[in-house]
CSV table of C-alpha atoms in Angstrom, one decimal:
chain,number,residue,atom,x,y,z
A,1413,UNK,CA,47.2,-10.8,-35.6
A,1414,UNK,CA,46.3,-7.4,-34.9
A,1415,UNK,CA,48.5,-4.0,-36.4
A,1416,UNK,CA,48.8,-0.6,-34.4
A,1417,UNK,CA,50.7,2.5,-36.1
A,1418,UNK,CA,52.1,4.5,-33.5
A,1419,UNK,CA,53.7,7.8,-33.5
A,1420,UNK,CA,54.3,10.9,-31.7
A,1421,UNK,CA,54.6,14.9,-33.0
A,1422,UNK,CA,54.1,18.4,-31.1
A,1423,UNK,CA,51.9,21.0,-31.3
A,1424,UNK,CA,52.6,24.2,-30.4
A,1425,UNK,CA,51.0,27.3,-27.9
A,1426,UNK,CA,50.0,30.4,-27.7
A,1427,UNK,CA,50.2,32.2,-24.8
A,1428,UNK,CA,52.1,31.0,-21.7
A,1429,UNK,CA,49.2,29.2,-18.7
A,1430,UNK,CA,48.6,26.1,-20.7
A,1431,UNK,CA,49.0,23.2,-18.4
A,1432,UNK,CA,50.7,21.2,-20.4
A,1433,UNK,CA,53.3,23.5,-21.5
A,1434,UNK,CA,56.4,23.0,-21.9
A,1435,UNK,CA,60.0,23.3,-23.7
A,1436,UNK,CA,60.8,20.6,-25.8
A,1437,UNK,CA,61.8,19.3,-29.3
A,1438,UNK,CA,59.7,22.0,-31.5
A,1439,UNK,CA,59.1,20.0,-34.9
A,1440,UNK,CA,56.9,22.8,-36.1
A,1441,UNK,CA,60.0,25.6,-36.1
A,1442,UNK,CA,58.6,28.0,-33.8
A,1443,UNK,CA,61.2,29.6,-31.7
A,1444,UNK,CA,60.3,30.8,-28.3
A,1445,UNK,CA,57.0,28.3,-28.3
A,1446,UNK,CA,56.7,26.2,-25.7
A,1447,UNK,CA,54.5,23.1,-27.0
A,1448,UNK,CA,52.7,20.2,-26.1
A,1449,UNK,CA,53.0,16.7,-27.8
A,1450,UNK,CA,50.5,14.7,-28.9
A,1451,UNK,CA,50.7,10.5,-29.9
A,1452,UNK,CA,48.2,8.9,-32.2
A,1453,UNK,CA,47.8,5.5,-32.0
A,1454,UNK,CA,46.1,3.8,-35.6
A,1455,UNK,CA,45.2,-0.1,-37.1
A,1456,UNK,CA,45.7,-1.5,-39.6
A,1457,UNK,CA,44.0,0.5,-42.4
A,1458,UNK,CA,45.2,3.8,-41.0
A,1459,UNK,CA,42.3,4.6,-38.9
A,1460,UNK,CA,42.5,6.7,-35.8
A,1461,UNK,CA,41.7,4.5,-33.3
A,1462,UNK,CA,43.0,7.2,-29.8
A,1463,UNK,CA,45.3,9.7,-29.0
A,1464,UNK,CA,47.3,11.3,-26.4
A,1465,UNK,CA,48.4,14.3,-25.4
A,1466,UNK,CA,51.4,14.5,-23.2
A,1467,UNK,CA,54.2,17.6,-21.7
A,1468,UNK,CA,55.8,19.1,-24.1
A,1469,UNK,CA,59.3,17.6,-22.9
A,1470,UNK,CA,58.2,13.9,-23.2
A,1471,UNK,CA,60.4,11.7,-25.3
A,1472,UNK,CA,59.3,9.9,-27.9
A,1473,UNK,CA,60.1,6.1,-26.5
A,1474,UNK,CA,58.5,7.4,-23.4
A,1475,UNK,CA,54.9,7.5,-24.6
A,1476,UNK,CA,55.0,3.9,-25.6
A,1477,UNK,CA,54.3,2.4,-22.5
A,1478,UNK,CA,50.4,3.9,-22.3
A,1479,UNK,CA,49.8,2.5,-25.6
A,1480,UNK,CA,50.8,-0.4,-24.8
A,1481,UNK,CA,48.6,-0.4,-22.0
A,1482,UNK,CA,45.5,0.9,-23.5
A,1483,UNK,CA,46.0,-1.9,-26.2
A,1484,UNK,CA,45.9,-4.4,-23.6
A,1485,UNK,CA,43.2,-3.2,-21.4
A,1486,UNK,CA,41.1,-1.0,-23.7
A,1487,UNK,CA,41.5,-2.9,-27.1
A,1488,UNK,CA,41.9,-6.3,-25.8
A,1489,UNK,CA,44.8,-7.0,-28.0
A,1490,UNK,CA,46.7,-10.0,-27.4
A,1491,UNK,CA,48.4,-11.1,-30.7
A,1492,UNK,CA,49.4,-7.7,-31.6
A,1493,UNK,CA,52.3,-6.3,-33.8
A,1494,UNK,CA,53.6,-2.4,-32.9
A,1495,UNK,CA,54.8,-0.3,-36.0
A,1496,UNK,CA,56.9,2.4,-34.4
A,1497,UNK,CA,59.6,4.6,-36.1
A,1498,UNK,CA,63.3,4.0,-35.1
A,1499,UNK,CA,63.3,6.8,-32.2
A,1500,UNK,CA,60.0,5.0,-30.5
A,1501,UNK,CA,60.9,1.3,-30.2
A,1502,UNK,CA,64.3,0.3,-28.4
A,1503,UNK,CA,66.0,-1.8,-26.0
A,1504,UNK,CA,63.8,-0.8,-23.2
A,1505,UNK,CA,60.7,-0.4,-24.9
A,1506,UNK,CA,61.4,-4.2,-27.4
A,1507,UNK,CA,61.9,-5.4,-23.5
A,1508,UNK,CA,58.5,-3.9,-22.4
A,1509,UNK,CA,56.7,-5.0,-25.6
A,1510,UNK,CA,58.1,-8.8,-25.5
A,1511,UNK,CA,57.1,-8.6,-21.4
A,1512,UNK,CA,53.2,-7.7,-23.2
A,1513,UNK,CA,53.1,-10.5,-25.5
A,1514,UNK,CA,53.3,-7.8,-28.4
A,1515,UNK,CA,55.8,-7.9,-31.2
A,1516,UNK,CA,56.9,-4.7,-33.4
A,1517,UNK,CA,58.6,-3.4,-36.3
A,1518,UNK,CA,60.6,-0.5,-36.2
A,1519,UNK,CA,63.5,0.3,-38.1
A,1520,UNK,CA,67.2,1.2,-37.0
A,1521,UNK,CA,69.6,4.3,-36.7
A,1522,UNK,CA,72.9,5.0,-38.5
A,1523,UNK,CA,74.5,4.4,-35.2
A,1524,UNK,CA,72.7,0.9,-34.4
A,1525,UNK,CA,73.6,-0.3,-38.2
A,1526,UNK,CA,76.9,1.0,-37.8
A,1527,UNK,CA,77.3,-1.2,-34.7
A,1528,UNK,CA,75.9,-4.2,-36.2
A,1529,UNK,CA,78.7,-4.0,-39.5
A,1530,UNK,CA,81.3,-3.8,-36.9
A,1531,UNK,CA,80.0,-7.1,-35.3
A,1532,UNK,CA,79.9,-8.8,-38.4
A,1533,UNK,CA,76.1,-9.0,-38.1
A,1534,UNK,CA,75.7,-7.3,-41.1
A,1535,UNK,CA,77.2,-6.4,-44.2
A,1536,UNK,CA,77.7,-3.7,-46.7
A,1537,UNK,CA,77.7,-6.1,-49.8
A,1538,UNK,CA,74.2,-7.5,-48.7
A,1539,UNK,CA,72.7,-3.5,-49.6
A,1540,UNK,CA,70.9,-3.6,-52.8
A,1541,UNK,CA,67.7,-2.6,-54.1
A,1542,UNK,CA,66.3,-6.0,-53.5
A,1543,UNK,CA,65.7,-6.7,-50.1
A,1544,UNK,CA,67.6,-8.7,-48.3
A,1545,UNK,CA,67.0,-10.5,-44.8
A,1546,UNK,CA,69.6,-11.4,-41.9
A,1547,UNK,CA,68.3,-13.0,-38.6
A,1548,UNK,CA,70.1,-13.4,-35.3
A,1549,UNK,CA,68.9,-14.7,-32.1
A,1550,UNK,CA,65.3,-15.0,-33.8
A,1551,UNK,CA,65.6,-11.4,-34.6
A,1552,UNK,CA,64.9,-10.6,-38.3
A,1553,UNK,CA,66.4,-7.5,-39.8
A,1554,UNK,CA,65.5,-6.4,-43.3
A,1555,UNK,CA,67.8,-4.7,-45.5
A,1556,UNK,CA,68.1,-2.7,-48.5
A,1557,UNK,CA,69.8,0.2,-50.4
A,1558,UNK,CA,67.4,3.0,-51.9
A,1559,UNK,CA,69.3,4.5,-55.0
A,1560,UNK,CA,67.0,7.4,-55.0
A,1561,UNK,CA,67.4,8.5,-51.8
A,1562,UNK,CA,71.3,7.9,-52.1
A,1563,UNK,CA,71.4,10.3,-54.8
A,1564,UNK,CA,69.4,12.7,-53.5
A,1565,UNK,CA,71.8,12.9,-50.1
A,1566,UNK,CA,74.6,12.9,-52.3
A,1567,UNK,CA,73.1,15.9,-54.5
A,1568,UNK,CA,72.4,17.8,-51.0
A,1569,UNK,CA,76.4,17.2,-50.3
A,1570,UNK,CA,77.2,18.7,-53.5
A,1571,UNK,CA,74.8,21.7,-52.6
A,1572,UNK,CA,76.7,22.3,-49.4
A,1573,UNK,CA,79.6,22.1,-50.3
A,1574,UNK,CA,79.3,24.9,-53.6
A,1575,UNK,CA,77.2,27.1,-51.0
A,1576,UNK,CA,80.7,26.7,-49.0
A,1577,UNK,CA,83.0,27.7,-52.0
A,1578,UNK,CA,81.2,30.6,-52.9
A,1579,UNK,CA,81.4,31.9,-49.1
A,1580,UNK,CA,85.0,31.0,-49.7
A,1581,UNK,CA,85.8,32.9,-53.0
A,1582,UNK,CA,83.6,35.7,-51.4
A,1583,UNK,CA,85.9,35.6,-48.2
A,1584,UNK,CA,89.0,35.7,-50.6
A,1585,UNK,CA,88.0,38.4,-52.8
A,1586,UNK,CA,87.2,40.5,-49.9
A,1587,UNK,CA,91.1,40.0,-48.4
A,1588,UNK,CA,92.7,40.6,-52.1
A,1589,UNK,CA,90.7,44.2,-52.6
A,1590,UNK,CA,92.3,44.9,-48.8
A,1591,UNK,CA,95.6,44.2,-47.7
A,1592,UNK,CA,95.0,45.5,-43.9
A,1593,UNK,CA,92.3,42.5,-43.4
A,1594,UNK,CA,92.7,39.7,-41.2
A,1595,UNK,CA,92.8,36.4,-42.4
A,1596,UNK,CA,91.7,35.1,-39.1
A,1597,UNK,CA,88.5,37.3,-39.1
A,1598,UNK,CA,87.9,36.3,-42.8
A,1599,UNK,CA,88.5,32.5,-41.7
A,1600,UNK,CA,85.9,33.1,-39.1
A,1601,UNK,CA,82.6,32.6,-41.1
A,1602,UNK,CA,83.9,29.9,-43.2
A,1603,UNK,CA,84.7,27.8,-40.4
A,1604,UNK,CA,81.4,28.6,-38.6
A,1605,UNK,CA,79.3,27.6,-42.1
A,1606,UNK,CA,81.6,24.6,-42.0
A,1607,UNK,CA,80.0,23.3,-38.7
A,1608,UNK,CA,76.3,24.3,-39.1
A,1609,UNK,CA,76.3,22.8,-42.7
A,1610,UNK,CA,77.6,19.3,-40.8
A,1611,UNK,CA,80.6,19.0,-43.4
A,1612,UNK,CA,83.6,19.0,-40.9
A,1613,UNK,CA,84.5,15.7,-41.4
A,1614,UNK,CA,85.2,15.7,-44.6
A,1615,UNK,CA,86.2,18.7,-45.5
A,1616,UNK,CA,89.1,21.4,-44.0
A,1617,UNK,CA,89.5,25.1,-44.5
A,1618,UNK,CA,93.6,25.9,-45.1
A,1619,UNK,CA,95.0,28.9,-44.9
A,1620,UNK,CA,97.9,29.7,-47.8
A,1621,UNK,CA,99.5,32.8,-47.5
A,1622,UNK,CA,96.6,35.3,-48.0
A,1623,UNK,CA,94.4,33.0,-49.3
A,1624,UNK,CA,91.6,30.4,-48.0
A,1625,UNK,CA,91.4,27.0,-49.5
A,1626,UNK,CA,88.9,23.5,-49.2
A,1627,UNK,CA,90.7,20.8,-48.5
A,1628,UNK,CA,88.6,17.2,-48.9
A,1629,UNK,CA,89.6,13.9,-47.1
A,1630,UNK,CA,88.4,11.4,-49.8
A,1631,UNK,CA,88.7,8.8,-47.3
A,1632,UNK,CA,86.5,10.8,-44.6
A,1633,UNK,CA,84.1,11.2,-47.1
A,1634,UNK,CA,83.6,7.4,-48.4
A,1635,UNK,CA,82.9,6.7,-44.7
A,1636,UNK,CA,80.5,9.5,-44.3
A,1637,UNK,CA,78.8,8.6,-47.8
A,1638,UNK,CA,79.0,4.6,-47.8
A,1639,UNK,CA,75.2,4.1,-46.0
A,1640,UNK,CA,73.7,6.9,-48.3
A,1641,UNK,CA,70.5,5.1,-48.9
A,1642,UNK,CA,70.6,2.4,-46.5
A,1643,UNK,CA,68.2,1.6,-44.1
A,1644,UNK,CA,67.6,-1.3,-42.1
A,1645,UNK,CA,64.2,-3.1,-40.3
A,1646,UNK,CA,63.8,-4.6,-36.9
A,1647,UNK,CA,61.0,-7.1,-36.1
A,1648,UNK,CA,60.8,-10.5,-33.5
A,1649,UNK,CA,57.4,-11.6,-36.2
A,1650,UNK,CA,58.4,-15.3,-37.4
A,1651,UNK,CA,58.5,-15.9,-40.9
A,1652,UNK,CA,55.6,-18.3,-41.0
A,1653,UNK,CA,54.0,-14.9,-39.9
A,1654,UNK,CA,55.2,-12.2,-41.8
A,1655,UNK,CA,57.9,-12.6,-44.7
A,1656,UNK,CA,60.7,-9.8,-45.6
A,1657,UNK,CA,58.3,-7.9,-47.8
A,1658,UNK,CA,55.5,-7.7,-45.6
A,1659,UNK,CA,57.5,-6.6,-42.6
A,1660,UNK,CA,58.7,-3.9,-45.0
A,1661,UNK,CA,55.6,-2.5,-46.3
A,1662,UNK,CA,54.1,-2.9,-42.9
A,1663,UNK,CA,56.5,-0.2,-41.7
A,1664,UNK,CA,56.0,2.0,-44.9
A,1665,UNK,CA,52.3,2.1,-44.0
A,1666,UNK,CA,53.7,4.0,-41.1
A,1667,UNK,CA,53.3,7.1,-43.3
A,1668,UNK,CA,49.8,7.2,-42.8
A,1669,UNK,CA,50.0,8.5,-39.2
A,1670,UNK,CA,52.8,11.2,-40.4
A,1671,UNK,CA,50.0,12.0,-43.1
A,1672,UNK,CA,47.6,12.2,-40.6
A,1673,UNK,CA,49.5,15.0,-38.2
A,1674,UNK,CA,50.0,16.9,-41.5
A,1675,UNK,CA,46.6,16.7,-42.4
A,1676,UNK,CA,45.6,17.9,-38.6
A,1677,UNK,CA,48.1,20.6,-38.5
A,1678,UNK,CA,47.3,22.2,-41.3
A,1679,UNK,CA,44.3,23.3,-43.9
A,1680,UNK,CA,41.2,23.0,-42.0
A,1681,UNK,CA,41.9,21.0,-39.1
A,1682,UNK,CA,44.0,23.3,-37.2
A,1683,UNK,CA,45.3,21.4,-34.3
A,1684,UNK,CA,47.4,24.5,-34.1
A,1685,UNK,CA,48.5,26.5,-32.3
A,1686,UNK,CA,46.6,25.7,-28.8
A,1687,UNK,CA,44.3,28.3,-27.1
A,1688,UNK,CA,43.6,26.7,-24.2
A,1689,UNK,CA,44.7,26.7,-21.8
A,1690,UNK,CA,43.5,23.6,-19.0
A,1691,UNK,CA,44.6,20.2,-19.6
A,1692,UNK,CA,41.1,18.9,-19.9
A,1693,UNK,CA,40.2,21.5,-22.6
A,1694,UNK,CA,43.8,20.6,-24.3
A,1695,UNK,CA,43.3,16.9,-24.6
A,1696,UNK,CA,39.1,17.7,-26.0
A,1697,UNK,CA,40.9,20.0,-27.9
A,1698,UNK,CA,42.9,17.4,-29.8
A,1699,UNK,CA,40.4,14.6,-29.8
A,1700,UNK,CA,37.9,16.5,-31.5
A,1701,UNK,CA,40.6,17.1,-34.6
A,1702,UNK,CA,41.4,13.7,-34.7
A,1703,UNK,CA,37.6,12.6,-35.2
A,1704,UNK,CA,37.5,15.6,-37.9
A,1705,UNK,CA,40.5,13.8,-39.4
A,1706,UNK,CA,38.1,10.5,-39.5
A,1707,UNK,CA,35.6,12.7,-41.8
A,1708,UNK,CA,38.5,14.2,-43.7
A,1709,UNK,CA,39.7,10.5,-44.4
A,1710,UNK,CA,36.0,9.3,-45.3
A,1711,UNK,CA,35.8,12.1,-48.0
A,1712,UNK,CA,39.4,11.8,-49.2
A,1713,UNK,CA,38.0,8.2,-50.5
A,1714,UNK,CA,34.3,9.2,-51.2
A,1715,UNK,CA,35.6,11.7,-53.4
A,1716,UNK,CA,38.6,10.1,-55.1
A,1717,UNK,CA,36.7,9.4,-58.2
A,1718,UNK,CA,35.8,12.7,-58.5
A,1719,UNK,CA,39.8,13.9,-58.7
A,1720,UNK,CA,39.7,16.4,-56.5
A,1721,UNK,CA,41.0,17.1,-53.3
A,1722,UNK,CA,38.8,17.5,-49.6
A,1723,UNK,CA,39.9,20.9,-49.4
A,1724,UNK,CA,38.3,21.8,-52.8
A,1725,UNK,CA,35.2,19.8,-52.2
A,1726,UNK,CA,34.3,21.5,-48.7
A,1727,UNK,CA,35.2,24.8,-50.8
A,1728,UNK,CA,32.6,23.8,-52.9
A,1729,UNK,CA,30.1,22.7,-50.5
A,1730,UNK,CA,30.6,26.0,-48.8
A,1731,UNK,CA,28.8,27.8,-51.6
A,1732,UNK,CA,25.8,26.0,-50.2
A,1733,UNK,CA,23.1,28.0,-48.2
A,1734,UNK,CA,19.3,28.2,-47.0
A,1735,UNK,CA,16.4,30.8,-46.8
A,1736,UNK,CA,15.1,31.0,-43.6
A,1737,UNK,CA,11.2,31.4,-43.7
A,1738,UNK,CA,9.0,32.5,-41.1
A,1739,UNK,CA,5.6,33.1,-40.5
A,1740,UNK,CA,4.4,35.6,-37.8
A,1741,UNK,CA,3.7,34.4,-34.6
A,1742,UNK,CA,4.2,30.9,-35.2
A,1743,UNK,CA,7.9,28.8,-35.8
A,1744,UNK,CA,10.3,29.3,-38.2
A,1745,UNK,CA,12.2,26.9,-40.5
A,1746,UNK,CA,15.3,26.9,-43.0
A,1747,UNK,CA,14.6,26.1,-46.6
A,1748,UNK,CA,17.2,23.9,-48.4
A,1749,UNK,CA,17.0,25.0,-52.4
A,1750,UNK,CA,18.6,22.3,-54.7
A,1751,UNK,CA,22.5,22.4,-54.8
A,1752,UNK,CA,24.0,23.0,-57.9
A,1753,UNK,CA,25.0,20.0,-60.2
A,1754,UNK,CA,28.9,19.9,-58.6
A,1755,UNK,CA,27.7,20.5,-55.0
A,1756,UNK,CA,25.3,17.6,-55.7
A,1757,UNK,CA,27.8,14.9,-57.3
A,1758,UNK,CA,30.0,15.7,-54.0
A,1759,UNK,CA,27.2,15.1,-51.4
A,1760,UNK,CA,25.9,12.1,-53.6
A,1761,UNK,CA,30.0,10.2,-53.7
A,1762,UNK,CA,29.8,11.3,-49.9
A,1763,UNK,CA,26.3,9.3,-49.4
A,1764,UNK,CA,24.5,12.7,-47.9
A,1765,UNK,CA,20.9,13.1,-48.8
A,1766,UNK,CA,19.6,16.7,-47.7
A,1767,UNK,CA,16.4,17.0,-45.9
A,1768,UNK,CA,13.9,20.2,-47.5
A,1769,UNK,CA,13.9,21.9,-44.2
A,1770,UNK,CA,15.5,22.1,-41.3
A,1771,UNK,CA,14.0,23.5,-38.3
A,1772,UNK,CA,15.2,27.0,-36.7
A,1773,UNK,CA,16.7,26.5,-33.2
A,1774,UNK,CA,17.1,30.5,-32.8
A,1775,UNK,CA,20.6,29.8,-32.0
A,1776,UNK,CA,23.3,32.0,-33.0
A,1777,UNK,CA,26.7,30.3,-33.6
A,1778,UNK,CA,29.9,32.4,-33.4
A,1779,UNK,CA,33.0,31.2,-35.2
A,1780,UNK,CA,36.3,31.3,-32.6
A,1781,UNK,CA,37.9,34.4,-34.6
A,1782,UNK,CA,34.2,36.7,-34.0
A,1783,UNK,CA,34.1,35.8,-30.4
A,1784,UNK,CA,35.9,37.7,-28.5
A,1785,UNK,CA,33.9,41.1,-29.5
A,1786,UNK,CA,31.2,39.1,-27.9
A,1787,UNK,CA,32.3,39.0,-24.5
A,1788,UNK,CA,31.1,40.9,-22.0
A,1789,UNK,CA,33.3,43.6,-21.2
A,1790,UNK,CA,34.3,43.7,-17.7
C-alpha cells in the first residue's frame, strides 16, 4: 500500500496586493501580516512529491479534499494510507477519505480522548509507556503515556505558577509600603496573568484583609494534570496490514514534513516572507523552494558522513570561484582551478564532477536584494 504525509503551515507577506492574502492563523508570530498557507503533500520516505498554496484563512481539514484528489487522479493511488495530524483528519474528512477508498492515521485531541473515557471506550489504567491498542467498530486506536513529555508539562505548570507568586508577593509588597492603595487595582494584574497563563482552573486569587493569596483546588488540578502525556492514534488499517507499532511510527514519520517547512522557512530556503504579489508568481514561488528542499535533502544524506551540516557545506562550497579568460576578438570562457581538499570531499560525497571550463554566456545575474537599483527609474 501506498503512504502520503500531509500537512499544512503559513507563510507570511510583505506588502498588502498579494492575491492570496489574507488574515488567518499566523504560525510564524507576525502581528499585523496577512499570510498565505501552503500544504505539502510527501511518501513514504519523506520526499516532496507537490504542494499547494491556498488563502491565507483556509483551515487546515479543508485542504484535504485536493489531496485527496490529486492522489487519485494525478498519482493513481488506489491502496493508499493518509498520515495527517489530529487538526487535518476528522469526521468529515475520515468520511471523505473512506468514500476514496483511502485509509489514514491521524491522532486525537484532548477533547475527542476526553469523550471516548466518558463512553467507556477507553481507559486511563490502559496509559503506559508500552503501547496499548483498543478497537471499536473496526476502528483501531493506539495508546500510550509519554513520561517525558508528562514531566515536562508538569515542569511548565510549576513555571507558571512561581512566575504567578512572584507577581503576587510583588503586588503585596507594593500595598504594605502604601496604605492609600487599592486592593482591587493591585488584584487587577494578578487576575489578568491568571487567565493568559491558562491556570484559572486550578488556581484562585483570595483577597485577606490587605493581602493577596493563591488558593489551589487539588482536585481541579488532578483533572487538568491526569492526560499529561497521553496521546492517542486513530487508523481504519487492519491488523493483518499494519500492527500497533507500525501505525505508531507511521505517524511519528509525520515529522518529516514539519522538518521540511522549517527547513524551507528558514536558512537558505527562504520561503519567507512573500514578494509577490500574483497568484501565479506565489504558487512558482513556493514550488521552486520545495524542489530546493529536494537538493537540501539529497545533501543532508550525501554529506552525513562527513558530520556536518548543508548549511556549512554550501558555506564551504561558496569559497569556490573561476577566472574568466578571454582572448581578444574571439569567445570567452571561465576557468575552474582545483577546489581545495574540503571543497573537494563535499562535491565528491555529493557525486559532482566539475568540468575545466565552462563557457561565458555574457550574462549578468543580479541577486533579488541588488535589483532594485537596477530598475529603470521612471
Amino acid at each position: 500500500p501506498m503512504i502520503f504525509f500531509y500537512d499544512v503551515t503559513s507563510s507570511y507577506l510583505e506588502g498588502e496586493c498579494n492575491e492570496l492574502a489574507s488574515w488567518g492563523y499566523n504560525r510564524d508570530k507576525k502581528a499585523g501580516k496577512r499570510q498565505i498557507v501552503i500544504g505539502l503533500l510527501c511518501d513514504e520516505k519523506g520526499e516532496p512529491v507537490a504542494t499547494e498554496v491556498f488563502q491565507g484563512n483556509t483551515l487546515d481539514f479543508a485542504t484535504l479534499g485536493l489531496q485527496v484528489k490529486k492522489i487519485a487522479d494525478v498519482f493513481g493511488g488506489q491502496q493508499v494510507t493518509l498520515v495527517g495530524d489530529r487538526g487535518m483528519i476528522k469526521g468529515s474528512q475520515i468520511e471523505e477519505l473512506v468514500q476514496a477508498g483511502f485509509h489514514y492515521i491521524t491522532a486525537l485531541t484532548k477533547g475527542q480522548i476526553r469523550a471516548l473515557l466518558r463512553q467507556g471506550v477507553l481507559h486511563l489504567e490502559a496509559f503506559g509507556e508500552p503501547l496499548r491498542e483498543v478497537t471499536q467498530a473496526e476502528i483501531r486506536y493506539v495508546l500510550r503515556r509519554n513520561p517525558q513529555r508528562a514531566a515536562e508539562l508538569a515542569a511548565t505548570r510549576r513555571a507558571k505558577q512561581e512566575r504567578l507568586e512572584r507577581e503576587l508577593t510583588k503586588q503585596n509588597r507594593y500595598l504594605a509600603e502604601h496604605p492609600r492603595a487599592r486592593v482591587d487595582t493591585a488584584l487587577k494584574p494578578i487576575q489578568h496573568q491568571l487567565v493568559r497563563l491558562r491556570l484559572e482552573k486550578w488556581l484562585k486569587v483570595r483577597v485577606e484583609g490587605r493581602q493577596l493569596q493563591l488558593q489551589e483546588d487539588s482536585a481541579a488540578l488532578a483533572a487538568e494534570s491526569h492526560l499529561d502525556g497521553c496521546y492517542v492514534l486513530k487508523s481504519d488499517l487492519t491488523p493483518a496490514v499494519a500492527d500497533l507499532h507500525t501505525i505508531h511510527d507511521r505517524y511519528k514519520e509525520l515529522a518529516e514534513v514539519e522538518r521540511a517547512f522549517r527547513t524551507c522557512k528558514t536558512g537558505h530556503l527562504e520561503v519567507r516572507p512573500v514578494y509577490v504579489r500574483t497568484e501565479e508568481s506565489t504558487r512558482g514561488h513556493v514550488l521552486v523552494v520545495m524542489l530546493a528542499y529536494l537538493i537540501v535533502r539529497y545533501l543532508r544524506r550525501a554529506w552525513a558522513a562527513l558530520d556536518l551540516t548543508v548549511e556549512e557545506g554550501v558555506a564551504q562550497l561558496a569559497t569556490l570561484c573561476s577566472l574568466q579568460v578571454g582572448i581578444r576578438g574571439q569567445s570567452a570562457c571561465h576557468r575552474l582551478p582545483i577546489p581545495r581538499e574540503p571543497s573537494a570531499q563535499l562535491l565528491k560525497a555529493a557525486g559532482i564532477r566539475l568540468p575545466k571550463a565552462l563557457p561565458s554566456q555574457g550574462a549578468r545575474v543580479v541577486t533579488r536584494k541588488q535589483l532594485p537599483s537596477h530598475r529603470p527609474r521612471p
